XYZ file of C-alpha atoms in Angstrom:
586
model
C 58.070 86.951 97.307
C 60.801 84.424 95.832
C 63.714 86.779 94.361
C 64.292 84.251 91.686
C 62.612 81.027 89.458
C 65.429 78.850 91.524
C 64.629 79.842 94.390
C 60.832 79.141 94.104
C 61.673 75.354 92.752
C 63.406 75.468 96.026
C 60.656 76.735 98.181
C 58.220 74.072 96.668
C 60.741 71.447 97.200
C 61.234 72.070 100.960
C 57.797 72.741 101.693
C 55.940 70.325 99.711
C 58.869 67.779 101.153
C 57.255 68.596 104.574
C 54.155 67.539 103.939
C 54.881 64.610 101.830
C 57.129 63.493 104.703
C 54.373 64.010 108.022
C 54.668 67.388 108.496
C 56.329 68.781 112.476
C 58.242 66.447 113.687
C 59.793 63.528 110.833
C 63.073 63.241 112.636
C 65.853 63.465 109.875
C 66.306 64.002 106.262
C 69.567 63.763 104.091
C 70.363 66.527 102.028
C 70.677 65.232 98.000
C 73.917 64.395 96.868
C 73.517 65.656 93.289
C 74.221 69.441 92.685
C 71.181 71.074 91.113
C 71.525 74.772 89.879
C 75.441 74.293 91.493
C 73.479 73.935 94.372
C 74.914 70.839 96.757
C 71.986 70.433 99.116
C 73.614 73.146 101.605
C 70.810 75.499 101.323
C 68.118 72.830 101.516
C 69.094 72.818 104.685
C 69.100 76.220 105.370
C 65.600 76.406 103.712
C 64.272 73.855 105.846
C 65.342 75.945 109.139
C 64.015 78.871 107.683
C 60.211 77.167 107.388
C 60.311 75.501 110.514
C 58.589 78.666 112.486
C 55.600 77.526 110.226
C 56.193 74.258 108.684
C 58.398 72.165 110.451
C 60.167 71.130 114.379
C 63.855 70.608 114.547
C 65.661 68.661 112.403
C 68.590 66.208 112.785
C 69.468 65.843 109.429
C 71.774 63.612 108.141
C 74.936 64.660 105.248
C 77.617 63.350 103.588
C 79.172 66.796 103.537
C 82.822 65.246 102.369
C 81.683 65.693 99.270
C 81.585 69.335 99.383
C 85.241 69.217 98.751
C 85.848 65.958 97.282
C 83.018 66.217 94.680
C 81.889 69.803 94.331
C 84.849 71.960 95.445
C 83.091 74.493 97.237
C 85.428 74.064 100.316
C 89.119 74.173 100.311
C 89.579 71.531 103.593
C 87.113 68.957 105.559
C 87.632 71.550 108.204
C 85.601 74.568 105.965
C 83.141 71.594 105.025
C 81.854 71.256 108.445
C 81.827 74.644 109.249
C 79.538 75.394 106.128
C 77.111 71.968 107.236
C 76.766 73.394 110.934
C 75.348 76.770 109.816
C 73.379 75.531 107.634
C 71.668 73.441 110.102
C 73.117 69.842 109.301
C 73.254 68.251 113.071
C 74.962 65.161 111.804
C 77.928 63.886 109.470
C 77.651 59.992 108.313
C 78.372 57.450 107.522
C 82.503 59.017 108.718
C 83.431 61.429 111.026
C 85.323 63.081 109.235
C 84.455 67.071 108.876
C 82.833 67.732 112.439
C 86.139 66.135 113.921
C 87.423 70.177 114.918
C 84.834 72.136 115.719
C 86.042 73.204 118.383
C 89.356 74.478 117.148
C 86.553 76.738 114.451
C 85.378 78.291 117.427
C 88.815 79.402 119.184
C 89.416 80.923 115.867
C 86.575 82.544 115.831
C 85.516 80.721 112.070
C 81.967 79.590 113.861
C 79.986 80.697 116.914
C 79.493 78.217 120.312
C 75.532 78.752 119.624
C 75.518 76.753 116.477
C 77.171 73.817 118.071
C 75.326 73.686 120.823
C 72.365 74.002 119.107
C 73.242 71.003 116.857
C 74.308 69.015 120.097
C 70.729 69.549 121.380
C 68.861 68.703 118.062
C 71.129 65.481 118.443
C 70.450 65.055 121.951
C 66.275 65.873 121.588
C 66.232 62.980 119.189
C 68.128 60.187 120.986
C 65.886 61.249 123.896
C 62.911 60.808 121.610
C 63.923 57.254 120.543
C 64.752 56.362 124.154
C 68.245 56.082 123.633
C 69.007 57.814 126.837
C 67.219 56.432 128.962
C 69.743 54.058 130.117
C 71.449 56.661 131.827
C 68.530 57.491 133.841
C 68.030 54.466 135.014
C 69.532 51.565 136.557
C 70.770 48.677 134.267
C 68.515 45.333 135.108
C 69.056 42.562 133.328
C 67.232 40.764 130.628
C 64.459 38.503 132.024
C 64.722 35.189 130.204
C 61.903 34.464 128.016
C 58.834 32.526 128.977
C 58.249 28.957 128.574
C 56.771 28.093 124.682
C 57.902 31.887 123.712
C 59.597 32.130 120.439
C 63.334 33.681 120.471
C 63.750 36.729 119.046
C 65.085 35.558 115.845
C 62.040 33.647 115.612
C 59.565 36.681 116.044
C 62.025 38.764 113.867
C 61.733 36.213 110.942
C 57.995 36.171 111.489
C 57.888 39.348 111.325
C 60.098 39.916 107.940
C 57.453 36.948 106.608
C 54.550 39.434 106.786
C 56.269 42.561 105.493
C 57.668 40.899 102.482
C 54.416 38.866 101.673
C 52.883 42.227 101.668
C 55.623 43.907 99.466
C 55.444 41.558 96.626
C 53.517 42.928 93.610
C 51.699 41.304 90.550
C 52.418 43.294 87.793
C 50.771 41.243 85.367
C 48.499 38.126 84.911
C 46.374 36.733 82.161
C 44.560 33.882 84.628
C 47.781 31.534 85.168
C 48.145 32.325 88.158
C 47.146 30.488 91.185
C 47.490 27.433 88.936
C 44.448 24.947 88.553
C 44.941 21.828 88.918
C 47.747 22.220 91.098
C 50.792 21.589 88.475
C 52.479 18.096 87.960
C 55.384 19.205 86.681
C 57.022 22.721 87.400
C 59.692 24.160 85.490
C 62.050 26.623 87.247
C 64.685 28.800 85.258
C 66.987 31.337 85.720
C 70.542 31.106 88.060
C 68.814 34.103 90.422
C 66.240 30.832 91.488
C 68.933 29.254 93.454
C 70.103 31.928 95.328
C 69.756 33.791 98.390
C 71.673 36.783 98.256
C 69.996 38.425 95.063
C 66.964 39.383 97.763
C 68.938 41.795 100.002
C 69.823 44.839 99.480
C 72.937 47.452 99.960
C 72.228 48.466 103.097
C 71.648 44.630 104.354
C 73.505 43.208 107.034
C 74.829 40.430 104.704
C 75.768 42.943 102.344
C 77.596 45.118 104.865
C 79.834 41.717 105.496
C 80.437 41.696 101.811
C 82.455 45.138 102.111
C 85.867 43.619 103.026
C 87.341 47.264 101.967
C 85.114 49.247 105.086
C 87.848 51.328 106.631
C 90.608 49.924 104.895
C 93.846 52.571 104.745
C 96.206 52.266 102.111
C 100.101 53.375 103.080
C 101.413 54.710 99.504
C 104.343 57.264 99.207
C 102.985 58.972 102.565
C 99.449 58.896 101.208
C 96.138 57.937 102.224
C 93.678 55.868 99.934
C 90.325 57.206 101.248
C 87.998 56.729 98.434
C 87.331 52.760 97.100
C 84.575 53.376 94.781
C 86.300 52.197 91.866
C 87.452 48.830 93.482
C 83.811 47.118 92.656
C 84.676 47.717 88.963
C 87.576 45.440 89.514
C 87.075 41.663 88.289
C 86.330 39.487 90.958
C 86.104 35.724 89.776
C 84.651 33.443 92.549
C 83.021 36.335 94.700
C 79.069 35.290 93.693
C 79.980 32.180 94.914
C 81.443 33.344 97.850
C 78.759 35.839 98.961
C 76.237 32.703 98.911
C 78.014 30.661 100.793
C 78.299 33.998 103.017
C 74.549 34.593 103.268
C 73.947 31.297 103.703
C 76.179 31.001 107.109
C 74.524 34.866 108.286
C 71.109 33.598 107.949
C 70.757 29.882 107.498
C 66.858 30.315 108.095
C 66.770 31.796 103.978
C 65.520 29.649 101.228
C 66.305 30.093 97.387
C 62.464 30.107 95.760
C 63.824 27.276 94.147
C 64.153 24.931 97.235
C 60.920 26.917 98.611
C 59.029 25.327 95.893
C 60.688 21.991 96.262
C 59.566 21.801 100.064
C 55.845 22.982 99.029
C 54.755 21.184 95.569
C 53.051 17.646 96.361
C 55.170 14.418 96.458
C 54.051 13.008 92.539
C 55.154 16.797 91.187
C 57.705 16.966 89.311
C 60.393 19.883 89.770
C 62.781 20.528 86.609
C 65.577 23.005 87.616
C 67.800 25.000 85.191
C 69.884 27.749 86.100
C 71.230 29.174 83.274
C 71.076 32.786 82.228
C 72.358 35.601 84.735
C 73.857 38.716 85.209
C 76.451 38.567 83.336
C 75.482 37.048 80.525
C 72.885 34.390 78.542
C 74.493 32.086 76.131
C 73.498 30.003 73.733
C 73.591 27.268 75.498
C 71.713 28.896 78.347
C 68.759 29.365 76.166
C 68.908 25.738 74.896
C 68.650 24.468 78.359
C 65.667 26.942 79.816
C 63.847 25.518 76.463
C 64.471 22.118 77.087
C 63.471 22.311 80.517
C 60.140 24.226 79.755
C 59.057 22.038 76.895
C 56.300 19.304 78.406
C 56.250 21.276 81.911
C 52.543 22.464 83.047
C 54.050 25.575 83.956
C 57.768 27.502 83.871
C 58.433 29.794 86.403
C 61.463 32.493 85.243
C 63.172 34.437 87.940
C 65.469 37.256 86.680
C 66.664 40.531 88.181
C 69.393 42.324 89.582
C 71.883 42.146 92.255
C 72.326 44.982 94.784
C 75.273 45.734 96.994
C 79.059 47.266 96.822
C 81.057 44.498 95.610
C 81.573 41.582 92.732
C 78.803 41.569 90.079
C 76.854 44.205 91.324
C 74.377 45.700 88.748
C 72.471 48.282 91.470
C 72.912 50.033 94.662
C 74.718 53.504 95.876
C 76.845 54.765 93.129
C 76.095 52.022 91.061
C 73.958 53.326 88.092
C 73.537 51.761 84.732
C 73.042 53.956 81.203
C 70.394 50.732 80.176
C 67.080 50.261 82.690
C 66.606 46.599 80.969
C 67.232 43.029 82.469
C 71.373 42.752 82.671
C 72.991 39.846 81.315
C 70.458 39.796 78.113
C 68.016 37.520 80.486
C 64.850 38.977 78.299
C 66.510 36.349 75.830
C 65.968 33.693 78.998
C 62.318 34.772 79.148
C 61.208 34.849 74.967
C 63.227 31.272 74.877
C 60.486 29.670 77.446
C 57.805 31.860 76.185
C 58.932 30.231 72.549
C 58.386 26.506 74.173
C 54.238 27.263 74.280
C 54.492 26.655 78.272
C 52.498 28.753 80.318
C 55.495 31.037 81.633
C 55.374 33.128 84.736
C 58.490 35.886 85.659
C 59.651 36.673 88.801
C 61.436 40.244 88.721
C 64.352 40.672 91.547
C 64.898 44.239 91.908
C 65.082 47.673 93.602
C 64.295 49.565 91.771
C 61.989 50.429 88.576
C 63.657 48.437 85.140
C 62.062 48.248 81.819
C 59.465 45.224 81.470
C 57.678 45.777 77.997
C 59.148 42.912 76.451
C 58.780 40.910 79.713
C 54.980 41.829 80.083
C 54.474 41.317 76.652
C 55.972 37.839 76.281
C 54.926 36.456 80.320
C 51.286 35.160 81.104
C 52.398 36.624 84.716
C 54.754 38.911 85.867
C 55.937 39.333 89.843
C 57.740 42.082 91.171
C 60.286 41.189 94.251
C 61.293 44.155 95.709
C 64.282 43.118 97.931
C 62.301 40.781 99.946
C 64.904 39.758 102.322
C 65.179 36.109 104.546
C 61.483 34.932 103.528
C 61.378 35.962 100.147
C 61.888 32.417 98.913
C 58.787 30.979 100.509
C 56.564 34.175 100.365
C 57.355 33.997 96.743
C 56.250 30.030 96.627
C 53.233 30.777 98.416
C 51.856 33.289 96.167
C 52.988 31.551 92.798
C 51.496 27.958 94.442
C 48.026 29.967 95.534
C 48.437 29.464 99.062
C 48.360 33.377 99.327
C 47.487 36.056 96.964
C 49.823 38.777 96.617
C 48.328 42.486 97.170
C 50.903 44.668 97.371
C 51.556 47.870 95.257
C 53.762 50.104 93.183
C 55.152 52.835 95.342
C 56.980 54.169 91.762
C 55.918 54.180 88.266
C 57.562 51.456 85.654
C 58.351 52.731 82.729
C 57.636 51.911 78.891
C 60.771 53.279 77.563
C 63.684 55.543 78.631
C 62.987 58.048 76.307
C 59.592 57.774 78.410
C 61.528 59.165 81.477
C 60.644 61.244 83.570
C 57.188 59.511 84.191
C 55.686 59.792 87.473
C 52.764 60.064 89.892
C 51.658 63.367 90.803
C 52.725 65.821 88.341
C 51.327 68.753 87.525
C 48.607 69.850 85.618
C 49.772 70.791 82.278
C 52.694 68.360 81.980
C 53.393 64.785 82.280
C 51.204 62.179 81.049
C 47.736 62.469 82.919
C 45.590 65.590 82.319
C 42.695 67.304 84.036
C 40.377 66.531 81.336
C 41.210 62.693 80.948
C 42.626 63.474 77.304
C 44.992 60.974 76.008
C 48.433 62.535 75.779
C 51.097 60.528 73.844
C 54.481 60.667 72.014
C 54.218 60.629 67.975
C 56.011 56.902 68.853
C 54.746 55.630 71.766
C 52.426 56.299 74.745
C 53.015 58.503 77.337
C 51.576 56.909 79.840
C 53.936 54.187 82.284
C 53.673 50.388 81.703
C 52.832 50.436 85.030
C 51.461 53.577 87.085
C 51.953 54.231 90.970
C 49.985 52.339 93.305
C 49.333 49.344 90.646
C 48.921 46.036 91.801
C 46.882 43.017 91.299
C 45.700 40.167 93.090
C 43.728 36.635 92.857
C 40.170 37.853 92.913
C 38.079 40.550 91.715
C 36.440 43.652 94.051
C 33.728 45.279 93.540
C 33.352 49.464 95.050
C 30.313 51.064 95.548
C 29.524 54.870 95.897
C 32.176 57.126 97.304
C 30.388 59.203 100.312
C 31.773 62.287 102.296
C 31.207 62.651 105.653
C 30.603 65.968 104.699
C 30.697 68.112 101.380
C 32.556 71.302 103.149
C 35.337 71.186 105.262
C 37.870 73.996 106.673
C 41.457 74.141 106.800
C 42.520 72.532 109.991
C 40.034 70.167 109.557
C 39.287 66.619 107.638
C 38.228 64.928 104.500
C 36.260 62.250 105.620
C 34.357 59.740 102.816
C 33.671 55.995 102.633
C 33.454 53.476 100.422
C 31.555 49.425 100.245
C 33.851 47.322 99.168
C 32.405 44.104 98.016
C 35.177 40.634 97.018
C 32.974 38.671 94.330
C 35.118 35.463 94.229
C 35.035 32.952 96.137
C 38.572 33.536 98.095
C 39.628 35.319 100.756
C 42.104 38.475 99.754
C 43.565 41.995 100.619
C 42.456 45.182 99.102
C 44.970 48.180 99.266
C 42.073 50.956 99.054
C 43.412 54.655 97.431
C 42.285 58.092 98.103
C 43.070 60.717 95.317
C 42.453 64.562 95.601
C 42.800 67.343 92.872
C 42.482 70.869 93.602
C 40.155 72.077 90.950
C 41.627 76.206 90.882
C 44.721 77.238 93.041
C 46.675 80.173 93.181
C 49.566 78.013 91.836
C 49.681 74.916 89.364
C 48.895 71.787 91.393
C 49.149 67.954 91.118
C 46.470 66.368 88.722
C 46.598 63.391 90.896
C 47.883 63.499 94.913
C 47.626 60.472 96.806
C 45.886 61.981 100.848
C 45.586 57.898 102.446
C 45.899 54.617 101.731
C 44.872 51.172 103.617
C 45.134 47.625 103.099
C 42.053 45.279 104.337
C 41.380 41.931 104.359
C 37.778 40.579 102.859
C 36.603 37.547 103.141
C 34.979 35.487 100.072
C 31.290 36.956 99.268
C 31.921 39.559 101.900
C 31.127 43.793 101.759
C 33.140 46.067 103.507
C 32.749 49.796 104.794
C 36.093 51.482 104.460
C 36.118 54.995 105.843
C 39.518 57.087 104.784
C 40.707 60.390 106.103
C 43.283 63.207 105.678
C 44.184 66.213 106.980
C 42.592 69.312 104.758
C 46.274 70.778 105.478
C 47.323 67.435 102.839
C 46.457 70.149 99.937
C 48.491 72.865 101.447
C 50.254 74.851 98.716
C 53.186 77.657 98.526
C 51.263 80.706 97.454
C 52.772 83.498 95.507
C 53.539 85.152 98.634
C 55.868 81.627 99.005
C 54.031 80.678 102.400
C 52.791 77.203 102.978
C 48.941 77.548 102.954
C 45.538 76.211 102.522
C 42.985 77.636 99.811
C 39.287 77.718 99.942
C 37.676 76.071 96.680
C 36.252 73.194 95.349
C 38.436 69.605 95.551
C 37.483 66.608 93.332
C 37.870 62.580 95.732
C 39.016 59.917 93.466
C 38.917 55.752 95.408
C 40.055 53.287 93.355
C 42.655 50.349 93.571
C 45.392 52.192 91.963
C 46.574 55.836 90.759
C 44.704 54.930 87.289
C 41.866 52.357 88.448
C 39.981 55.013 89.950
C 36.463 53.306 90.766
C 34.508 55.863 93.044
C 34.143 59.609 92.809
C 32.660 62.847 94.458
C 33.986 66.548 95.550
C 33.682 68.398 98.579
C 34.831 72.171 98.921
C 37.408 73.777 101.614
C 35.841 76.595 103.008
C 36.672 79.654 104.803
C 39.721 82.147 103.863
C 43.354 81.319 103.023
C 44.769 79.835 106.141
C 48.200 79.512 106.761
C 49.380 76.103 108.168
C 50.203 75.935 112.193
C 53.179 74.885 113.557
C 51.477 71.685 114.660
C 49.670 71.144 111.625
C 48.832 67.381 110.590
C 49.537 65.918 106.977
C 49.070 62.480 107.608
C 45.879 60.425 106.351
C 44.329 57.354 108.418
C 41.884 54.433 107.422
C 39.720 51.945 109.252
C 36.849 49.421 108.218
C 33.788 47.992 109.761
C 31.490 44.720 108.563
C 28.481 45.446 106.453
């Protein structure tokens, strides 16, 4: 039985953490870097260890244990640090090696025992075999056999390749019927300074961005000091460095296109293509406003794009350690969008961003509204094939968007009794708003219109260890080909504990053709609705389940319940979490 309130939080944290995450065998996992009940993320680790008899493999976890005595003081030298992250079962220190530098010297003292290191050398070693990274030294080196005749270079297959993810990832929040366009537009509108560039669709942890860093492992000589810590250098004013970091993105990967040009290259020879870039992230003058009106007014359509810029240096507005009080458009660029939306032009808004940003006054105002999430190289003419109709964008919200910040936390999957949805279906608000998000988990729209019919079980019991099994006819009524991203929801109806109104057990994405029916057939582990009981052990409970299918966490369109059978079962060591789809022609 958990001793303490804080230490069941933790146990649901770890445990629920392993299911979420793929149960036995997910290979790593960074502890947090925040401190909850003065708690660093030490004993996460610990807890995970302690599970993994009944939860959980090895893990080679990842930490940024520095901060135990830069940040949280818990440790009086990077020496202690390290000793504290070994026991507790972190295998690896990153992105420095800075703390695990003298573990050796711990154990001549006697501070930490041989077993823990070696058994953090083997977790390390167990993975890299895993991921094949040893089996060079198994084998003999051979070299590279050149590529066939007609094959494309890697670069080429790569780029391919980061085409179809990012046409996949882009989401349409919003549209009224604007978009795809008919008649193709004569004259195009396209606003915003984000439209020219490149680098706005990369993110922190990008390969361009990771050139931007000119500071990475920079020392500092000062009165027999050591500057170790540049965090604070972004905040200094860097004049020119935008500019620069284009020009820099543009030399890394000269196959990326601004949507701006993407557009250019697509739209027919007698359309007309009115650029402005005015308003951006630092600001949206006057005069900024004046031009995105003038070049909206007479256009068949405006296109918008605003956002954010992620990375560690210059005009940064996201990213590690880069947080912002305000979850709304930087620069004032809202003032960009109401200035078109003021002209009477149809006005579509591409949103650049990472992360989750207030859009109420953008949703409002827009006739359509497209999420980029960090689309990378092809996000220029991904984005130019959806807005022109050559494609339809399908993808989906893997957060929730909020309405406000007094709003926050709003989220997918909370638990019956708090947060915004409820068992019942009753409407739960604030006395000055809704509680509900502008735009729930899993939302996302596309070009035509589907159709579900009946949601059917494979079977209407089922026993832990086993799986939920059910199908659903998915019919596209329009006259266009698109992708479906088809949702399965569970809700345990009586538990021992308080569970999730709403838990997402599979997802898959098909393709129907115009006019055509589909049979999709989803299935999850019955170990997805494991639970900590009161005894704190990661189990399975017999009862009745209610199956929600639908196209998003709140556009639930089929519906049945099947019941778990059997006695409380405690999950295996090799239990599966994991849920699965396929399809088949009707």
């Amino acid at each position: 039985m958990p001793r303490s309130v804080e230490e069941l939080l933790g146990r649901l944290t770890l445990e629920e953490k392993v299911a979420q995450l793929g149960g036995p065998g997910f290979p790593q996992l960074e502890p947090l870097f925040a401190n909850p009940a003065a708690d660093p993320g030490v004993s996460l680790a610990k807890g995970f260890q302690e599970i993994a008899p009944h939860g959980v493999g090895h893990l080679a976890m990842l930490g940024a244990f520095c901060n135990l005595t830069v940040l949280f003081h818990l440790a009086p030298s990077l020496k202690e640090a390290g000793r504290i992250a070994l026991g507790a079962g972190i295998d690896v220190e990153f992105p420095e090696f800075r703390a695990f530098g003298e573990p050796a010297e711990l154990v001549r003292e006697g501070a930490l025992d041989e077993s823990v290191v070696d058994r953090s050398a083997r977790h390390v070693l167990e993975l890299k075999e895993r991921l094949g990274l040893l089996d060079h030294l198994l084998t003999p080196a051979t070299p590279v056999p050149a590529l066939p005749a007609g094959t494309a270079p890697k670069a080429e297959v790569e780029l391919d390749l980061s085409g179809a993810m990012a046409a996949q990832a882009l989401v349409l929040l919003r549209n009224d019927g604007v978009l795809p366009p008919h008649p193709a537009p004569g004259r195009v509108a396209v606003i915003g300074e984000l439209a020219a560039q490149v680098r706005v669709h990369y993110g922190a942890y990008s390969g361009v961005a990771a050139h931007e860093s000119t500071l990475s492992g920079f020392e500092v000589n000062f009165e027999g000091g050591r500057l170790d810590d540049v965090h604070g250098m972004r905040l200094i004013p860097t004049p020119g460095f935008p500019h620069r970091f284009e020009e820099l993105v543009r030399e890394l990967e000269p196959h990326a296109v601004s949507v701006s040009d993407a557009l250019e290259e697509l739209l027919e020879d007698q359309a007309i293509l009115v650029s402005a870039p005015s308003g951006g992230l630092e600001a949206t003058t006057p005069d900024d406003l004046a031009r995105a009106a003038e070049a909206a007014t007479g256009a068949d359509v405006a296109l918008v794009v605003v956002g954010e810029r992620t990375g560690w240096v210059g005009d940064v507005t996201a990213g590690e350690q880069v947080d912002r009080q305000d979850l709304r458009l930087p620069g004032d660029q809202e003032a960009l969008v109401e200035a078109v939306v003021a002209t009477g032009t149809p006005t579509v808004v591409i949103v650049i961003s990472g992360r989750p940003l207030l859009l109420d006054r953008v949703a409002e105002n827009a006739n359509a509204v497209l999420w980029a999430p960090l689309l990378g190289p092809a996000a220029g003419p991904v984005l130019a094939d959806a807005l022109l109709g050559r494609t339809a964008p399908a993808g989906r919200l893997p957060v929730s968007f909020p309405v406000s910040i007094g709003q926050l936390p709003v989220f997918h999957g909370s638990r019956a009794g708090s947060g915004y949805d409820t068992p019942g279906g009753a409407e739960v608000t604030y006395v000055d708003g809704p509680a509900r998000p502008l735009f729930p988990f899993g939302h996302g729209l596309t070009y035509t219109h589907f159709t579900y019919g009946d949601a059917r079980p494979a079977a209407r019991e089922v026993t832990a260890g086993g799986d939920i099994d059910v199908s659903v006819d998915i019919t596209n009524g329009v006259d266009r080909d698109a992708d479906e991203v088809v949702q399965l929801y569970a809700r345990d109806l009586v538990a021992s504990t308080v569970r999730p109104v709403q838990q997402l057990l599979a997802f898959t994405r098909v393709h129907i053709p115009a006019g055509a029916t589909k049979r999709v057939r989803l299935t999850a582990p019955v170990n997805a609705l494991a639970l900590i009981d009161p005894r704190g052990l990661l189990v399975v409970e017999p009862g009745e389940v209610d199956l929600m299918i639908g196209a998003s966490s709140a556009d639930i369109r089929a519906r049945t319940t099947l019941t778990i059978t059997g006695e409380v079962t405690r999950i295996p060591r090799d239990g599966r979490f994991l849920g699965s789809a396929d399809e088949s022609s009707r």
